[in-house]
């Protein structure tokens, strides 16, 4: 089992719809969770960070964290074609002893105009 | 302010050559990370510095890989005797404090070993 798991997609949604991206992780004591957006040929760009259970909203983006279920998600409202990218979930896994982020393989999102 | 910068952006090396990749983190950021990203995968951790101290190098794939940050700012990742399997994008990230903080990535260096 991978430490951070994401569905590779592609997830295809029509323009204006809500895109829902999911991520599960292996460590029950992780404290820091991040979503990065990566356009093809570019480097990851931080879009959301979340540290406590519940929802965190920033513009069209909402991150949701449930530590008991070891689950973090990203909702993108009013999806735009410019949101088409790969979304990477990253977790600071405490049980690895490693002071760096562990990334999922990413979910490719396609927003259809 | 300026973000993380990396150079060169692209590097083509013949198998067996040594390469050096440079990272200039965001000013004032204490922590610096190197990751390797293969096509279609998420970044994989290589090594981590806090100021000039290399606190974790557990992700370096072999002893051909070496990283340093002698003055606690600019870092260099060196790969000796490059192999084809070293071909990847090498990403540098920095954060204000420790590993649990938000990390900001540079544009990456795409290394191709022929």
Coordinates of N, CA and C in Angstrom, one line a residue:
Chain A
X1 N 0.8 -1.2 0.0 CA 0.0 0.0 0.0 C 0.9 1.2 0.0
X2 N 0.6 2.2 -0.9 CA 1.3 3.4 -1.0 C 1.0 4.3 0.2
X3 N 2.0 5.1 0.6 CA 1.8 5.9 1.8 C 0.7 7.0 1.5
X4 N 0.7 7.6 0.3 CA -0.3 8.6 -0.1 C -0.9 8.1 -1.4
X5 N -2.2 7.9 -1.4 CA -2.8 7.4 -2.6 C -3.8 8.3 -3.2
X6 N -3.8 8.4 -4.5 CA -4.7 9.2 -5.3 C -5.2 8.4 -6.5
X7 N -6.4 8.7 -6.9 CA -6.8 8.1 -8.2 C -6.1 8.9 -9.3
X8 N -5.5 8.1 -10.3 CA -4.8 8.8 -11.3 C -5.6 9.6 -12.3
X9 N -6.9 9.2 -12.4 CA -7.8 9.8 -13.4 C -7.5 9.3 -14.8
X10 N -7.9 10.1 -15.8 CA -8.3 11.5 -15.7 C -9.7 11.6 -15.1
X11 N -9.9 12.7 -14.3 CA -11.3 13.1 -13.9 C -11.7 14.2 -14.8
X12 N -12.8 13.9 -15.5 CA -13.3 14.8 -16.5 C -14.6 15.5 -16.0
X13 N -14.7 16.8 -15.9 CA -15.9 17.5 -15.5 C -16.2 18.6 -16.5
X14 N -17.5 18.9 -16.7 CA -17.8 20.1 -17.5 C -17.5 21.4 -16.9
X15 N -17.3 22.4 -17.7 CA -17.0 23.7 -17.2 C -18.2 24.2 -16.3
X16 N -17.9 24.8 -15.2 CA -18.9 25.2 -14.2 C -19.3 24.2 -13.2
X17 N -18.9 23.0 -13.3 CA -19.2 21.9 -12.3 C -18.2 22.0 -11.2
X18 N -18.5 21.1 -10.2 CA -17.6 21.0 -9.0 C -16.8 19.7 -9.3
X19 N -15.5 19.9 -9.2 CA -14.5 18.8 -9.3 C -14.1 18.4 -7.9
X20 N -14.2 17.1 -7.6 CA -13.8 16.6 -6.3 C -12.6 15.6 -6.4
X21 N -11.6 16.0 -5.7 CA -10.3 15.2 -5.8 C -10.1 14.6 -4.4
X22 N -9.7 13.3 -4.4 CA -9.6 12.6 -3.1 C -8.2 12.1 -2.9
X23 N -7.8 11.9 -1.6 CA -6.5 11.4 -1.2 C -6.6 10.7 0.1
X24 N -6.0 9.5 0.2 CA -5.9 8.9 1.5 C -4.4 8.7 1.8
X25 N -4.1 8.6 3.1 CA -2.7 8.5 3.6 C -2.6 7.5 4.7
X26 N -1.4 7.0 4.9 CA -1.2 5.9 5.7 C -1.0 6.1 7.2
X27 N -0.6 7.4 7.6 CA -0.1 7.6 8.9 C -1.2 8.4 9.7
X28 N -1.5 7.8 10.9 CA -2.6 8.3 11.7 C -2.2 9.6 12.4
X29 N -0.9 10.0 12.5 CA -0.5 11.1 13.3 C 0.0 12.3 12.5
X30 N -0.2 12.2 11.2 CA 0.3 13.3 10.3 C -0.5 14.6 10.7
X31 N 0.2 15.7 10.5 CA -0.4 17.0 11.0 C -0.6 18.0 9.8
X32 N 0.2 17.8 8.7 CA 0.2 18.8 7.7 C -0.1 18.2 6.4
X33 N -1.0 18.9 5.6 CA -1.6 18.3 4.4 C -1.6 19.5 3.4
X34 N -1.3 19.1 2.1 CA -1.1 20.2 1.1 C -1.7 19.7 -0.2
X35 N -2.2 20.6 -1.0 CA -2.6 20.3 -2.4 C -1.8 21.2 -3.3
X36 N -1.2 20.6 -4.3 CA -0.4 21.3 -5.3 C -1.1 21.1 -6.6
X37 N -1.0 22.1 -7.5 CA -1.4 22.0 -8.9 C -0.2 22.0 -9.7
X38 N -0.2 21.1 -10.7 CA 1.0 21.0 -11.6 C 0.5 20.9 -13.1
X39 N 0.8 22.0 -13.8 CA 0.5 22.0 -15.2 C 1.6 21.2 -15.9
X40 N 1.3 20.7 -17.1 CA 2.2 19.9 -17.8 C 3.5 20.6 -18.1
X41 N 4.6 20.1 -17.8 CA 5.9 20.7 -18.0 C 6.3 21.8 -17.0
X42 N 5.5 22.0 -16.0 CA 5.8 23.0 -15.0 C 6.0 22.3 -13.7
X43 N 6.4 23.1 -12.7 CA 6.7 22.5 -11.3 C 5.4 22.7 -10.5
X44 N 5.3 21.9 -9.4 CA 4.1 22.0 -8.5 C 4.0 23.4 -7.9
X45 N 2.7 23.8 -7.9 CA 2.4 25.1 -7.3 C 1.4 24.9 -6.1
X46 N 1.8 25.4 -5.0 CA 0.9 25.2 -3.8 C -0.4 26.0 -3.9
X47 N -1.5 25.3 -3.7 CA -2.8 26.0 -3.8 C -3.5 25.9 -2.4
X48 N -3.3 24.9 -1.6 CA -4.0 24.8 -0.3 C -3.2 24.1 0.7
X49 N -3.2 24.5 1.9 CA -2.7 23.8 3.0 C -3.8 23.7 4.1
X50 N -3.8 22.5 4.8 CA -4.8 22.3 5.9 C -4.1 21.5 7.0
X51 N -4.4 21.9 8.2 CA -3.7 21.3 9.3 C -4.7 20.7 10.4
X52 N -6.0 21.1 10.3 CA -6.9 20.6 11.3 C -8.2 20.0 10.6
X53 N -8.9 19.2 11.3 CA -10.1 18.5 10.8 C -11.1 19.6 10.4
X54 N -11.8 19.3 9.3 CA -12.9 20.2 8.8 C -12.6 20.7 7.5
X55 N -13.2 21.8 7.2 CA -13.1 22.4 5.8 C -12.3 23.7 5.9
X56 N -11.6 24.0 4.9 CA -10.9 25.3 4.7 C -11.1 25.8 3.3
X57 N -11.6 27.0 3.2 CA -12.0 27.5 1.9 C -11.1 28.7 1.5
X58 N -10.8 28.7 0.2 CA -10.0 29.8 -0.3 C -10.4 30.0 -1.8
X59 N -11.3 31.0 -1.9 CA -11.8 31.3 -3.3 C -12.7 30.1 -3.7
X60 N -12.4 29.6 -4.9 CA -13.1 28.5 -5.5 C -12.7 27.1 -4.9
X61 N -11.6 27.1 -4.1 CA -11.1 25.9 -3.6 C -11.5 25.6 -2.1
X62 N -11.9 24.4 -1.8 CA -12.1 24.0 -0.5 C -11.4 22.7 -0.2
X63 N -10.6 22.7 0.8 CA -9.9 21.5 1.3 C -10.7 20.9 2.5
X64 N -10.8 19.6 2.5 CA -11.5 18.9 3.6 C -10.6 17.9 4.2
X65 N -10.5 17.8 5.5 CA -9.6 16.9 6.2 C -10.4 16.1 7.2
X66 N -10.2 14.8 7.2 CA -10.8 13.9 8.2 C -9.6 13.0 8.7
X67 N -9.0 13.3 9.8 CA -7.9 12.6 10.2 C -8.3 11.2 10.7
X68 N -9.5 11.0 11.3 CA -9.9 9.7 11.7 C -10.0 8.7 10.6
X69 N -10.4 9.2 9.4 CA -10.5 8.4 8.3 C -9.3 8.4 7.4
X70 N -8.3 9.3 7.8 CA -7.0 9.4 7.0 C -7.3 9.8 5.6
X71 N -8.1 10.9 5.4 CA -8.6 11.3 4.1 C -8.6 12.8 4.0
X72 N -8.1 13.2 2.9 CA -8.1 14.7 2.6 C -8.6 14.8 1.2
X73 N -9.5 15.9 1.0 CA -10.0 16.1 -0.4 C -9.9 17.5 -0.8
X74 N -10.0 17.8 -2.0 CA -10.0 19.1 -2.6 C -11.2 19.3 -3.5
X75 N -12.0 20.3 -3.2 CA -13.2 20.6 -4.1 C -12.9 21.9 -4.9
X76 N -13.1 21.8 -6.2 CA -13.0 23.0 -7.0 C -14.3 23.4 -7.5
X77 N -14.9 24.5 -7.1 CA -16.2 25.0 -7.6 C -16.1 25.8 -8.8
X78 N -17.1 25.8 -9.6 CA -17.2 26.5 -10.9 C -15.9 26.3 -11.7
X79 N -15.6 25.0 -12.0 CA -14.4 24.6 -12.6 C -14.3 25.3 -14.0
X80 N -13.0 25.7 -14.3 CA -12.7 26.4 -15.5 C -11.7 25.5 -16.3
X81 N -11.7 25.7 -17.6 CA -10.7 25.0 -18.4 C -9.3 25.2 -18.0
X82 N -9.0 26.4 -17.4 CA -7.7 26.7 -16.9 C -7.3 25.9 -15.6
X83 N -8.3 25.2 -15.0 CA -8.1 24.3 -13.9 C -7.5 23.0 -14.3
X84 N -7.6 22.7 -15.6 CA -7.1 21.4 -16.2 C -5.6 21.3 -15.9
X85 N -5.3 20.3 -15.0 CA -3.9 20.1 -14.6 C -3.9 18.8 -13.8
X86 N -2.7 18.5 -13.3 CA -2.6 17.4 -12.3 C -2.5 17.9 -10.9
X87 N -3.3 17.4 -10.0 CA -3.4 17.8 -8.7 C -2.7 16.8 -7.8
X88 N -1.7 17.3 -7.0 CA -0.9 16.4 -6.2 C -1.3 16.7 -4.7
X89 N -1.5 15.6 -4.0 CA -1.8 15.6 -2.6 C -0.4 15.3 -1.9
X90 N -0.1 16.1 -0.9 CA 1.2 15.9 -0.2 C 1.0 15.9 1.3
X91 N 1.6 15.0 2.0 CA 1.4 14.8 3.4 C 2.8 14.8 4.1
X92 N 2.9 15.5 5.2 CA 4.1 15.4 6.1 C 3.9 14.2 7.0
X93 N 4.3 13.0 6.5 CA 4.0 11.8 7.2 C 5.0 11.7 8.4
X94 N 4.4 11.7 9.6 CA 5.2 11.7 10.8 C 5.9 10.3 11.1
X95 N 5.2 9.2 10.6 CA 5.8 7.9 11.0 C 7.0 7.5 10.1
X96 N 7.3 8.3 9.1 CA 8.5 7.9 8.3 C 9.7 8.4 8.9
X97 N 9.6 9.4 9.8 CA 10.8 10.0 10.4 C 11.5 11.0 9.5
X98 N 10.9 11.1 8.3 CA 11.4 12.0 7.3 C 10.8 13.4 7.3
X99 N 11.7 14.4 7.3 CA 11.2 15.7 7.5 C 10.9 16.3 6.1
X100 N 10.1 15.7 5.3 CA 9.8 16.2 4.0 C 8.4 15.7 3.6
X101 N 7.9 16.2 2.5 CA 6.6 15.8 2.1 C 6.6 14.5 1.3
X102 N 5.6 13.7 1.5 CA 5.3 12.5 0.7 C 4.2 12.8 -0.2
X103 N 4.4 12.6 -1.5 CA 3.4 13.0 -2.5 C 2.7 11.7 -3.0
X104 N 1.4 11.9 -3.4 CA 0.7 11.0 -4.2 C 1.2 11.1 -5.6
X105 N 0.7 10.2 -6.5 CA 1.0 10.2 -7.9 C 0.3 11.3 -8.7
X106 N -0.8 11.9 -8.1 CA -1.5 12.9 -8.7 C -2.8 12.4 -9.4
X107 N -3.7 13.3 -9.5 CA -5.0 13.1 -10.2 C -5.0 14.1 -11.4
X108 N -5.2 13.6 -12.6 CA -5.3 14.5 -13.7 C -6.7 14.9 -13.9
X109 N -6.9 16.2 -13.9 CA -8.3 16.8 -14.0 C -8.4 17.5 -15.4
X110 N -9.5 17.1 -16.1 CA -9.8 17.7 -17.4 C -11.1 18.5 -17.2
X111 N -11.1 19.8 -17.5 CA -12.4 20.5 -17.5 C -12.8 20.8 -18.9
X112 N -13.9 20.3 -19.3 CA -14.4 20.4 -20.7 C -15.2 21.6 -20.9
X113 N -14.8 22.5 -21.9 CA -15.5 23.7 -22.1 C -16.9 23.5 -22.7
Chain B
X1 N 8.3 39.0 -3.5 CA 9.7 38.8 -3.7 C 9.9 37.6 -4.6
X2 N 11.2 37.4 -4.9 CA 11.6 36.3 -5.8 C 11.3 35.0 -5.2
X3 N 10.9 34.1 -6.1 CA 10.7 32.7 -5.7 C 11.9 31.9 -5.7
X4 N 11.8 30.6 -5.7 CA 12.9 29.7 -5.8 C 13.4 29.6 -7.2
X5 N 14.7 29.7 -7.4 CA 15.2 29.6 -8.7 C 16.2 28.4 -8.8
X6 N 16.2 27.8 -10.0 CA 17.1 26.7 -10.3 C 17.8 26.8 -11.6
X7 N 19.0 26.3 -11.7 CA 19.7 26.3 -12.9 C 20.6 25.1 -13.0
X8 N 20.9 24.6 -14.2 CA 20.2 25.1 -15.5 C 18.8 24.6 -15.5
X9 N 18.0 25.0 -16.4 CA 16.6 24.5 -16.5 C 16.6 23.2 -17.3
X10 N 17.5 23.0 -18.2 CA 17.6 21.8 -18.9 C 19.1 21.4 -19.0
X11 N 19.4 20.1 -18.8 CA 20.7 19.6 -18.9 C 20.7 18.3 -19.6
X12 N 21.6 18.2 -20.6 CA 21.8 16.9 -21.3 C 23.2 16.4 -21.0
X13 N 23.3 15.2 -20.5 CA 24.6 14.7 -20.2 C 24.8 13.4 -20.8
X14 N 26.0 13.1 -21.2 CA 26.4 11.7 -21.7 C 26.6 10.8 -20.5
X15 N 26.2 9.6 -20.6 CA 26.4 8.7 -19.5 C 27.8 8.7 -19.0
X16 N 28.0 8.7 -17.7 CA 29.3 8.8 -17.1 C 29.8 10.2 -16.8
X17 N 29.1 11.2 -17.3 CA 29.5 12.6 -17.0 C 29.0 12.9 -15.6
X18 N 29.7 13.9 -15.0 CA 29.2 14.5 -13.7 C 28.4 15.7 -14.0
X19 N 27.3 15.9 -13.2 CA 26.5 17.1 -13.4 C 26.3 17.8 -12.0
X20 N 26.1 19.1 -12.1 CA 25.8 19.9 -10.8 C 24.6 20.8 -11.1
X21 N 23.6 20.6 -10.2 CA 22.3 21.4 -10.3 C 22.3 22.4 -9.1
X22 N 21.9 23.6 -9.5 CA 21.9 24.6 -8.5 C 20.5 25.0 -8.1
X23 N 20.3 25.4 -6.8 CA 19.0 25.9 -6.3 C 19.3 27.1 -5.4
X24 N 18.5 28.1 -5.7 CA 18.6 29.4 -4.9 C 17.2 29.5 -4.2
X25 N 17.1 29.3 -2.9 CA 15.8 29.3 -2.3 C 15.3 30.7 -2.0
X26 N 14.0 30.8 -1.6 CA 13.5 32.1 -1.2 C 14.3 32.7 0.0
X27 N 14.6 33.9 -0.1 CA 15.4 34.6 0.9 C 14.8 34.4 2.3
X28 N 15.6 34.0 3.2 CA 15.1 33.8 4.6 C 14.5 32.5 4.9
X29 N 14.4 31.6 3.9 CA 13.8 30.3 4.1 C 14.9 29.4 4.7
X30 N 14.6 28.8 5.8 CA 15.6 28.0 6.6 C 15.8 26.6 6.0
X31 N 14.6 26.0 5.5 CA 14.7 24.6 5.0 C 14.7 24.6 3.5
X32 N 15.5 23.6 3.0 CA 15.6 23.4 1.6 C 15.5 21.9 1.3
X33 N 14.7 21.6 0.3 CA 14.5 20.2 0.0 C 14.8 19.9 -1.5
X34 N 15.3 18.8 -1.8 CA 15.5 18.3 -3.2 C 14.6 17.1 -3.4
X35 N 13.9 17.1 -4.5 CA 13.0 16.0 -4.9 C 13.4 15.6 -6.3
X36 N 13.0 14.4 -6.7 CA 13.2 13.9 -8.0 C 11.8 13.5 -8.5
X37 N 11.5 13.9 -9.7 CA 10.1 13.6 -10.3 C 10.3 12.9 -11.6
X38 N 9.8 11.7 -11.7 CA 9.7 10.9 -12.9 C 8.4 11.2 -13.6
X39 N 8.3 11.0 -14.9 CA 7.2 11.3 -15.7 C 5.9 10.5 -15.1
X40 N 4.9 11.3 -14.9 CA 3.6 10.6 -14.4 C 3.6 10.3 -12.9
X41 N 4.6 10.7 -12.2 CA 4.7 10.4 -10.8 C 4.8 11.7 -10.0
X42 N 4.5 11.6 -8.7 CA 4.7 12.7 -7.8 C 6.2 12.8 -7.5
X43 N 6.5 14.0 -7.0 CA 7.9 14.2 -6.6 C 8.3 13.2 -5.5
X44 N 9.6 12.7 -5.5 CA 10.1 11.8 -4.5 C 11.2 12.5 -3.8
X45 N 11.2 12.4 -2.5 CA 12.2 13.1 -1.6 C 13.6 12.5 -1.9
X46 N 14.5 13.5 -1.9 CA 15.9 13.1 -2.0 C 16.7 13.4 -0.7
X47 N 16.7 14.7 -0.3 CA 17.4 15.2 0.8 C 16.9 16.5 1.3
X48 N 17.3 16.8 2.6 CA 16.7 18.0 3.3 C 17.8 18.7 4.1
X49 N 17.8 20.0 4.0 CA 18.7 20.8 4.8 C 17.9 21.8 5.7
X50 N 18.5 22.0 6.8 CA 18.0 23.1 7.7 C 19.2 24.0 7.9
X51 N 19.1 25.2 7.4 CA 20.3 26.0 7.2 C 21.4 25.2 6.5
X52 N 22.6 25.1 7.0 CA 23.7 24.4 6.3 C 23.7 23.0 6.6
X53 N 22.9 22.5 7.6 CA 23.0 21.1 8.1 C 22.1 20.2 7.2
X54 N 22.7 19.2 6.7 CA 21.9 18.2 5.9 C 21.4 17.2 7.0
X55 N 20.1 17.4 7.3 CA 19.4 16.6 8.3 C 18.9 15.2 7.8
X56 N 18.7 15.1 6.6 CA 18.2 13.8 6.1 C 18.6 13.6 4.6
X57 N 19.3 12.6 4.4 CA 19.7 12.2 3.0 C 19.2 10.8 2.6
X58 N 18.2 10.4 3.3 CA 17.8 9.0 3.1 C 17.2 8.7 1.8
X59 N 16.8 9.8 1.0 CA 16.2 9.5 -0.3 C 17.2 9.5 -1.4
X60 N 18.4 9.8 -1.2 CA 19.4 9.8 -2.3 C 19.6 8.4 -2.7
X61 N 19.4 8.1 -4.0 CA 19.3 6.8 -4.5 C 20.6 6.0 -4.5
X62 N 21.7 6.7 -4.5 CA 23.0 6.0 -4.5 C 24.1 6.9 -4.0
X63 N 25.3 6.4 -3.8 CA 26.4 7.3 -3.4 C 26.9 8.1 -4.5
X64 N 26.3 8.0 -5.7 CA 26.7 8.9 -6.8 C 26.1 10.3 -6.6
X65 N 25.1 10.4 -5.7 CA 24.3 11.6 -5.5 C 24.9 12.3 -4.2
X66 N 25.1 13.6 -4.3 CA 25.7 14.3 -3.2 C 25.1 15.7 -3.2
X67 N 24.7 16.2 -2.1 CA 24.2 17.6 -2.0 C 24.8 18.4 -0.9
X68 N 24.9 19.7 -1.1 CA 25.5 20.5 -0.1 C 24.8 21.9 -0.1
X69 N 25.0 22.6 1.0 CA 24.4 23.9 1.2 C 25.3 24.6 2.2
X70 N 26.5 24.9 1.8 CA 27.6 25.3 2.7 C 27.4 26.6 3.5
X71 N 26.6 27.5 3.0 CA 26.4 28.8 3.7 C 25.0 28.9 4.1
X72 N 24.2 27.9 4.0 CA 22.8 27.9 4.4 C 21.9 28.6 3.5
X73 N 22.3 28.9 2.3 CA 21.5 29.5 1.3 C 21.4 28.7 0.0
X74 N 22.2 29.0 -0.9 CA 22.3 28.2 -2.2 C 22.7 26.8 -1.9
X75 N 22.0 25.9 -2.7 CA 22.4 24.5 -2.6 C 22.7 23.9 -3.9
X76 N 23.6 22.9 -3.9 CA 24.0 22.2 -5.2 C 23.8 20.7 -5.0
X77 N 23.1 20.1 -6.0 CA 22.9 18.7 -6.0 C 23.9 18.2 -7.1
X78 N 24.8 17.3 -6.8 CA 25.8 16.8 -7.7 C 25.5 15.3 -8.0
X79 N 25.5 15.0 -9.2 CA 25.4 13.5 -9.6 C 26.7 13.1 -10.3
X80 N 27.3 12.2 -9.8 CA 28.6 11.7 -10.4 C 28.3 10.5 -11.3
X81 N 29.0 10.4 -12.4 CA 29.0 9.2 -13.3 C 27.5 8.9 -13.6
X82 N 26.9 9.9 -14.3 CA 25.4 9.8 -14.5 C 25.1 8.5 -15.3
X83 N 23.9 8.0 -15.0 CA 23.3 6.8 -15.6 C 22.0 7.2 -16.3
X84 N 21.5 6.4 -17.2 CA 20.3 6.7 -17.9 C 19.1 6.8 -16.9
X85 N 19.2 6.0 -15.9 CA 18.0 6.0 -14.9 C 18.0 7.3 -14.1
X86 N 19.0 8.1 -14.2 CA 19.1 9.4 -13.5 C 18.2 10.4 -14.2
X87 N 17.8 10.1 -15.4 CA 17.0 11.1 -16.2 C 15.7 11.3 -15.5
X88 N 15.4 12.6 -15.2 CA 14.2 13.0 -14.4 C 14.2 14.5 -14.3
X89 N 13.2 15.0 -13.7 CA 13.2 16.4 -13.3 C 13.6 16.5 -11.8
X90 N 14.5 17.4 -11.6 CA 15.0 17.6 -10.2 C 14.4 18.9 -9.7
X91 N 13.7 18.8 -8.6 CA 12.9 19.9 -8.1 C 13.6 20.3 -6.7
X92 N 13.7 21.6 -6.5 CA 14.1 22.1 -5.3 C 12.9 22.9 -4.7
X93 N 12.8 22.8 -3.4 CA 11.7 23.5 -2.6 C 12.3 24.1 -1.4
X94 N 11.7 25.2 -0.9 CA 12.2 25.8 0.3 C 10.9 26.1 1.2
X95 N 11.2 26.1 2.5 CA 10.1 26.5 3.4 C 10.7 27.4 4.5
X96 N 9.8 28.2 5.1 CA 10.3 29.2 6.1 C 10.9 28.5 7.3
X97 N 10.3 27.4 7.7 CA 10.9 26.7 8.9 C 11.1 25.3 8.6
X98 N 10.3 24.4 9.3 CA 10.6 23.0 9.2 C 9.8 22.2 8.1
X99 N 9.9 20.9 8.2 CA 9.3 20.1 7.2 C 7.8 20.1 7.1
X100 N 7.1 20.5 8.2 CA 5.7 20.6 8.1 C 5.1 21.9 7.6
X101 N 6.0 22.8 7.2 CA 5.6 24.1 6.7 C 5.3 24.0 5.2
X102 N 4.6 25.0 4.7 CA 4.4 25.1 3.3 C 5.7 25.1 2.5
X103 N 5.8 24.3 1.5 CA 7.0 24.3 0.7 C 6.7 24.9 -0.7
X104 N 7.6 25.7 -1.2 CA 7.5 26.4 -2.5 C 8.6 25.9 -3.4
X105 N 8.1 25.5 -4.6 CA 9.0 24.8 -5.5 C 9.6 25.8 -6.5
X106 N 10.8 25.5 -7.0 CA 11.4 26.1 -8.1 C 10.9 25.5 -9.4
X107 N 11.4 26.0 -10.5 CA 10.9 25.5 -11.8 C 11.5 24.1 -12.2
X108 N 12.5 23.7 -11.5 CA 13.0 22.3 -11.8 C 14.1 22.4 -12.8
X109 N 14.9 21.3 -12.8 CA 15.9 21.1 -13.8 C 15.6 19.7 -14.5
X110 N 15.4 19.7 -15.8 CA 15.1 18.5 -16.5 C 16.5 17.9 -16.9
X111 N 16.8 16.8 -16.4 CA 18.1 16.1 -16.7 C 17.8 15.0 -17.7
X112 N 18.5 14.9 -18.8 CA 18.4 13.8 -19.7 C 19.8 13.3 -19.9
X113 N 19.9 12.0 -19.6 CA 21.2 11.3 -19.7 C 21.2 10.4 -20.9
X114 N 22.0 10.6 -21.9 CA 22.0 9.8 -23.1 C 23.0 8.6 -23.0

